[in-house]
Coordinates of C-alpha atoms in Angstrom, one line a residue:
Chain A
M87 CA -14.5 113.2 111.1
T88 CA -11.2 114.2 109.5
A89 CA -11.4 117.6 111.0
A90 CA -12.2 116.0 114.5
R91 CA -9.3 113.7 114.1
R92 CA -6.9 116.3 113.2
D93 CA -8.2 118.2 116.4
T94 CA -7.4 115.3 118.6
Y95 CA -3.8 115.2 117.3
T96 CA -1.7 117.7 119.2
P97 CA 2.0 117.5 119.0
E98 CA 1.9 116.0 122.6
T99 CA -0.2 112.9 121.8
L100 CA 1.9 112.3 118.6
L101 CA 4.9 112.5 120.8
S102 CA 3.5 109.9 123.2
V103 CA 2.7 107.6 120.2
A104 CA 6.1 107.9 118.8
V105 CA 7.8 107.2 122.0
R106 CA 5.7 104.0 122.4
V107 CA 6.5 103.0 118.8
F108 CA 10.2 103.8 119.2
N109 CA 10.2 101.8 122.6
E110 CA 8.7 98.8 120.9
R111 CA 10.4 98.7 117.5
G112 CA 13.8 100.5 118.6
Y113 CA 14.6 103.9 117.1
D114 CA 16.4 102.6 114.1
G115 CA 13.8 100.1 113.2
T116 CA 10.9 102.7 113.3
S117 CA 10.0 104.4 109.9
M118 CA 7.7 107.1 109.4
E119 CA 5.3 104.6 107.9
H120 CA 5.2 102.9 111.3
L121 CA 4.6 106.2 113.0
S122 CA 1.8 107.1 110.6
K123 CA 0.1 103.6 111.2
A124 CA 0.4 103.7 114.9
A125 CA -0.9 107.3 115.2
G126 CA -3.7 106.7 112.6
I127 CA -2.9 109.7 110.6
S128 CA -1.1 110.4 107.4
K129 CA 2.6 111.0 107.0
S130 CA 1.9 114.5 105.7
S131 CA 0.0 115.3 108.9
I132 CA 2.9 114.2 110.8
Y133 CA 5.1 116.5 108.8
H134 CA 2.7 119.2 109.6
H135 CA 4.0 118.8 113.4
V136 CA 7.5 117.8 112.9
T137 CA 10.3 117.6 110.5
G138 CA 10.8 113.9 110.9
K139 CA 11.3 110.9 113.5
E140 CA 14.5 112.5 114.8
E141 CA 12.6 115.7 115.9
L142 CA 10.2 113.4 117.7
L143 CA 13.3 111.6 119.5
R144 CA 14.7 114.9 120.3
R145 CA 11.7 116.2 122.0
A146 CA 11.1 112.8 123.8
V147 CA 14.7 112.6 125.3
C148 CA 14.6 116.2 126.1
R149 CA 11.4 115.8 128.1
A150 CA 13.2 113.0 130.1
L151 CA 16.3 115.1 130.5
D152 CA 14.6 118.3 131.5
E153 CA 12.8 116.4 134.3
L154 CA 16.3 114.8 135.5
F155 CA 18.2 118.0 135.3
G156 CA 15.2 119.8 137.0
I157 CA 15.9 117.6 140.1
L158 CA 19.2 119.2 140.7
D159 CA 17.7 122.6 140.6
E160 CA 15.3 121.8 143.5
E161 CA 15.9 123.4 146.8
P162 CA 16.6 120.1 148.8
A163 CA 19.1 119.0 146.1
R164 CA 21.0 122.4 146.4
A165 CA 21.3 122.9 150.3
G166 CA 22.5 121.0 153.2
R167 CA 24.8 118.0 153.7
A168 CA 25.8 116.3 150.4
V169 CA 24.5 113.0 151.6
E170 CA 21.1 114.1 152.3
R171 CA 21.2 116.0 149.0
L172 CA 22.1 112.9 147.3
E173 CA 19.5 110.9 149.0
Y174 CA 16.8 113.4 147.8
V175 CA 18.3 113.2 144.2
V176 CA 18.2 109.3 144.3
R177 CA 14.5 109.4 145.5
R178 CA 13.5 112.0 142.9
M179 CA 15.3 110.0 140.2
V180 CA 13.1 107.1 141.0
G181 CA 10.2 109.3 140.9
V182 CA 11.0 110.7 137.5
L183 CA 11.6 107.3 136.0
I184 CA 8.3 106.1 137.2
A185 CA 6.4 109.2 136.1
E186 CA 8.2 109.6 132.6
L187 CA 8.5 105.9 132.3
P188 CA 8.4 105.7 128.5
Y189 CA 10.5 108.9 128.0
V190 CA 13.2 107.8 130.3
T191 CA 13.2 104.3 128.9
L192 CA 13.8 105.7 125.3
L193 CA 16.6 108.0 126.8
L194 CA 18.3 104.8 128.5
R195 CA 18.1 103.1 125.1
V196 CA 19.7 105.7 123.0
R197 CA 22.6 104.3 121.3
G198 CA 24.3 107.1 119.6
N199 CA 24.0 106.6 115.7
T200 CA 22.4 110.3 115.0
G201 CA 23.4 113.6 116.2
T202 CA 20.4 113.7 118.4
E203 CA 21.3 110.4 120.0
R204 CA 24.9 111.5 120.5
W205 CA 23.6 114.8 122.0
A206 CA 21.4 112.7 124.3
L207 CA 24.3 110.4 125.5
E208 CA 26.3 113.6 126.2
R209 CA 23.7 115.1 128.4
R210 CA 23.2 111.8 130.2
R211 CA 26.9 111.7 130.9
E212 CA 26.6 115.2 132.2
F213 CA 23.8 114.3 134.5
D214 CA 25.8 111.3 135.8
H215 CA 28.7 113.5 136.2
R216 CA 26.6 115.9 138.4
V217 CA 25.4 113.1 140.6
A218 CA 28.9 111.7 140.9
E219 CA 30.1 115.1 142.1
L220 CA 27.5 114.9 144.9
L221 CA 28.6 111.5 145.9
S222 CA 32.3 112.8 145.9
A223 CA 31.1 115.8 148.2
A224 CA 29.4 113.4 150.6
A225 CA 32.7 111.2 150.7
A226 CA 34.7 114.3 151.4
E227 CA 32.2 115.2 154.2
G228 CA 32.9 111.8 155.6
D229 CA 29.3 110.5 155.3
V230 CA 29.9 108.0 152.6
R231 CA 32.2 105.1 152.5
G232 CA 35.7 105.7 151.0
D233 CA 36.5 102.2 149.9
V234 CA 34.5 102.2 146.8
E235 CA 35.7 104.4 144.0
V236 CA 33.3 107.3 143.2
R237 CA 32.7 106.7 139.5
L238 CA 32.4 102.8 140.0
A239 CA 29.8 103.4 142.9
T240 CA 28.0 106.1 140.8
R241 CA 27.7 103.5 138.0
L242 CA 26.5 100.8 140.0
V243 CA 23.8 103.1 141.8
F244 CA 22.8 104.3 138.3
G245 CA 22.5 100.7 137.2
M246 CA 20.1 100.0 140.1
I247 CA 17.9 102.9 139.5
N248 CA 17.8 102.7 135.7
S249 CA 16.8 99.0 135.9
I250 CA 13.6 100.1 137.1
V251 CA 12.5 100.8 133.6
E252 CA 13.1 97.2 132.6
W253 CA 10.3 95.7 135.1
Y254 CA 8.3 98.6 136.5
R255 CA 4.7 98.6 135.1
P256 CA 2.1 101.0 136.5
D257 CA -0.5 98.1 136.6
G258 CA -1.8 99.3 140.1
R259 CA -0.7 96.0 141.8
G260 CA 0.1 98.0 144.8
M261 CA 3.7 99.0 144.1
G262 CA 3.8 102.8 143.8
E263 CA 6.6 105.3 143.2
R264 CA 7.0 105.8 146.9
D265 CA 7.5 102.1 147.8
V266 CA 10.1 101.8 144.9
A267 CA 11.8 105.1 146.1
D268 CA 12.0 103.9 149.7
A269 CA 13.4 100.5 148.7
V270 CA 16.0 102.1 146.3
A271 CA 17.1 104.6 149.1
R272 CA 17.4 101.8 151.7
L273 CA 19.5 99.6 149.5
V274 CA 21.7 102.4 148.1
F275 CA 22.5 103.9 151.6
S276 CA 22.2 101.1 154.0
G277 CA 22.5 97.9 151.9
L278 CA 20.7 94.5 152.5
T279 CA 22.2 93.8 155.9
R280 CA 20.0 94.3 158.7
A281 CA 20.7 97.6 160.5
Chain B
M214 CA 44.3 78.9 102.1
T215 CA 40.8 77.7 101.9
A216 CA 41.7 74.5 103.6
A217 CA 43.7 76.5 106.4
R218 CA 40.8 78.8 107.0
R219 CA 38.2 76.2 107.2
D220 CA 40.6 74.5 109.9
T221 CA 40.5 77.6 112.0
Y222 CA 36.7 77.7 112.1
T223 CA 35.7 75.5 114.9
P224 CA 32.2 75.9 116.3
E225 CA 33.6 77.7 119.1
T226 CA 35.2 80.5 117.1
L227 CA 32.0 80.7 114.9
L228 CA 30.0 81.1 118.2
S229 CA 32.1 84.0 119.5
V230 CA 31.9 85.8 116.1
A231 CA 28.1 85.2 116.1
V232 CA 27.7 86.6 119.6
R233 CA 29.7 89.8 118.7
V234 CA 27.6 90.4 115.7
F235 CA 24.2 89.7 117.6
N236 CA 25.4 92.1 120.3
E237 CA 26.3 94.7 117.7
R238 CA 23.2 94.3 115.3
G239 CA 20.6 92.7 117.8
Y240 CA 19.8 89.1 117.0
D241 CA 16.6 90.2 115.0
G242 CA 18.8 92.5 112.9
T243 CA 21.2 89.8 112.1
S244 CA 21.0 87.7 108.9
M245 CA 23.0 84.5 107.9
E246 CA 24.6 87.0 105.3
H247 CA 25.9 89.2 108.1
L248 CA 27.4 86.1 110.1
S249 CA 29.0 84.9 107.0
K250 CA 30.6 88.2 106.3
A251 CA 31.8 88.6 109.8
A252 CA 33.1 85.1 110.1
G253 CA 34.7 85.3 106.6
I254 CA 33.3 81.9 105.5
S255 CA 30.5 81.1 103.2
K256 CA 27.0 80.5 104.4
S257 CA 27.1 77.1 103.5
S258 CA 30.3 76.6 105.5
I259 CA 28.2 77.9 108.5
Y260 CA 25.4 75.5 107.8
H261 CA 28.1 72.7 108.0
H262 CA 28.3 73.6 111.8
V263 CA 24.8 74.6 112.7
T264 CA 21.2 74.8 111.4
G265 CA 20.8 78.4 111.5
K266 CA 21.2 81.6 113.5
E267 CA 18.9 80.3 116.3
E268 CA 21.1 77.5 117.0
L269 CA 23.9 79.9 117.5
L270 CA 21.8 81.8 119.8
R271 CA 20.8 78.8 121.8
R272 CA 24.4 77.9 122.2
A273 CA 25.5 81.3 123.2
V274 CA 22.8 81.8 126.0
C275 CA 23.3 78.2 127.1
R276 CA 26.9 79.2 127.8
A277 CA 26.1 82.0 129.9
L278 CA 23.2 80.2 131.6
D279 CA 25.3 77.1 132.4
E280 CA 28.0 79.4 134.0
L281 CA 25.2 81.1 136.1
F282 CA 23.4 78.2 137.3
G283 CA 26.9 76.3 137.8
I284 CA 27.5 79.0 140.7
L285 CA 24.4 77.7 142.6
D286 CA 26.0 74.2 142.8
E287 CA 29.4 75.3 144.1
E288 CA 30.1 74.4 147.6
P289 CA 29.9 78.0 149.4
A290 CA 26.7 78.8 147.7
R291 CA 25.2 75.4 149.2
A292 CA 26.5 75.4 152.7
G293 CA 26.4 77.9 155.6
R294 CA 24.2 80.9 156.6
A295 CA 22.0 82.1 153.7
V296 CA 23.5 85.6 153.9
E297 CA 27.0 84.2 153.4
R298 CA 25.8 82.0 150.6
L299 CA 24.1 85.2 149.0
E300 CA 27.3 87.1 149.1
Y301 CA 29.2 84.3 147.5
V302 CA 26.6 84.3 144.8
V303 CA 26.6 87.9 144.1
R304 CA 30.5 87.9 143.9
R305 CA 30.5 85.0 141.6
M306 CA 27.9 86.6 139.3
V307 CA 30.0 89.5 139.0
G308 CA 32.7 87.3 138.0
V309 CA 30.7 85.3 135.4
L310 CA 29.3 88.5 133.9
I311 CA 33.0 89.7 133.4
A312 CA 34.5 86.4 132.4
E313 CA 31.6 85.7 129.9
L314 CA 30.7 89.5 129.1
P315 CA 29.6 89.1 125.5
Y316 CA 27.5 85.8 126.4
V317 CA 25.9 87.4 129.3
T318 CA 25.2 90.6 127.3
L319 CA 23.5 88.7 124.9
L320 CA 21.5 86.8 127.3
L321 CA 20.3 90.0 129.2
R322 CA 19.3 91.5 125.8
V323 CA 17.1 88.5 124.7
R324 CA 13.5 89.7 124.1
G325 CA 11.4 86.7 123.5
N326 CA 10.4 86.5 120.0
T327 CA 11.5 82.9 119.1
G328 CA 11.1 79.7 121.0
T329 CA 14.9 80.0 122.1
E330 CA 14.3 83.5 123.3
R331 CA 11.3 82.5 125.4
W332 CA 13.2 79.5 126.8
A333 CA 16.2 81.7 127.8
L334 CA 13.8 84.1 129.4
E335 CA 12.3 81.4 131.5
R336 CA 15.7 80.1 132.5
R337 CA 16.6 83.6 133.5
R338 CA 13.5 84.0 135.7
E339 CA 14.4 80.6 137.3
F340 CA 17.8 81.8 138.1
D341 CA 16.4 85.0 139.6
H342 CA 13.9 83.1 141.6
R343 CA 16.8 80.8 143.0
V344 CA 18.6 83.9 144.3
A345 CA 15.4 85.3 145.5
E346 CA 14.8 82.1 147.6
L347 CA 18.4 82.7 149.0
L348 CA 17.3 86.2 150.0
S349 CA 14.3 85.0 151.6
A350 CA 16.2 82.5 153.6
A351 CA 18.6 85.2 154.7
A352 CA 15.6 87.4 155.8
A353 CA 14.2 84.4 157.7
E354 CA 17.6 83.9 159.4
G355 CA 17.5 87.7 160.4
D356 CA 20.5 88.7 158.6
V357 CA 18.9 90.6 156.0
R358 CA 16.5 93.6 156.5
G359 CA 12.9 92.9 156.4
D360 CA 11.6 96.2 155.2
V361 CA 12.3 95.8 151.6
E362 CA 10.2 93.2 149.9
V363 CA 12.2 90.1 148.7
R364 CA 11.1 90.3 145.0
L365 CA 11.8 94.0 144.9
A366 CA 15.2 93.9 146.5
T367 CA 16.1 91.0 144.1
R368 CA 15.2 93.0 141.1
L369 CA 17.1 96.0 142.3
V370 CA 20.2 93.9 143.2
F371 CA 20.1 92.2 139.8
G372 CA 19.6 95.6 138.1
M373 CA 23.0 96.8 139.8
I374 CA 24.8 93.7 138.9
N375 CA 23.4 93.3 135.3
S376 CA 24.2 97.0 134.5
I377 CA 28.0 96.0 134.5
V378 CA 27.5 94.7 130.9
E379 CA 26.6 98.2 129.9
W380 CA 29.9 99.7 130.9
Y381 CA 32.5 97.2 131.8
R382 CA 35.3 96.8 129.1
P383 CA 38.2 94.6 129.6
D384 CA 40.6 97.2 128.7
G385 CA 43.2 96.7 131.3
R386 CA 42.8 100.1 132.8
G387 CA 43.1 98.7 136.2
M388 CA 39.7 97.8 137.3
G389 CA 39.6 93.9 137.4
E390 CA 36.8 91.5 138.2
R391 CA 37.9 91.4 141.9
D392 CA 37.6 95.2 142.2
V393 CA 34.1 95.3 140.7
A394 CA 33.0 92.2 142.8
D395 CA 34.2 93.9 146.0
A396 CA 32.4 97.1 145.1
V397 CA 29.2 95.5 144.4
A398 CA 29.4 93.3 147.3
R399 CA 29.9 96.4 149.6
L400 CA 27.2 98.2 148.1
V401 CA 24.6 95.5 148.0
F402 CA 25.1 94.4 151.5
S403 CA 26.4 97.7 153.4
G404 CA 25.2 100.5 151.2
L405 CA 27.0 103.8 150.5
T406 CA 26.8 104.9 154.0
R407 CA 30.1 104.9 156.0
A408 CA 30.2 101.8 158.3

């Protein structure tokens, strides 16, 4: 039994348990004891995989950040008019948020008390900045309104997109990633007013 | 000195200190000891004003909720086409968020562990519902697009507006309540795309 149990605990499953506990109790409020109980393995078994909870946090936010930055390297995010690249990025951001919901939720809740948290905040700012540049380029090409300051617009658009982690639950009640991405793209680019 | 100090502690100043500490440490993470230290008065002096931290939480979220619900009773929110009433409400929500920043921040962070928190969540849902009704009415009057489901649109618009508490700081660097309200109204109703 013990051997079987150990076998089922890959670093990957430990990570997904840790992310769930971090999101429930907050990273600061989570001890190795909590992780050990939630994973159903001893603390020393956890230390067999990682140096401690900060490494689990780093791996978790890395996963979310890699997915987000990955979007910017995808072909449709790199070629074409800026406004179209921006729309592609907005839709894909919604996709990543939903596909990696617990990981992105954790990333968005990071507050900056440890080195890993400060690094994650820095990377988030870098990502925001890359999207803001795309918005600037779209404004320069005349496709995006010029009467809302780019930094402010970026913050508001991120506010809308990031809020998805607060309410989206993959409960199969019909609203899929595509529906949410369509709604976000319509609101971000055309607003509520009837076309 | 002691007398003078007591004089300066009205229930109102105690409340504003409590809200700051709740926002910094989280409501669950705040003890009467923390409040006593932050306020610079003894715990028994605090108990002279309130029955405990839950009463402070209730007063704080009440203040935010009263301001938000108050918007719906204002004349421009009650008469005219629904889309215009909705725009008025959106702009005033931004105004209340900024004017009552710490109080609304606390309200938005409430998670629901105590009776007061569950009550606050219930009132928030009620407010969201009232705004969703306005959006439905605007759709019925043909002024708002029909291809984004009302509940989803309401969530996304609230997501954008509520995100303001995450980054807005009243540091006088030029961006006032009016600028933010204009930007939000433009994005919510017309989107990023150049008119």
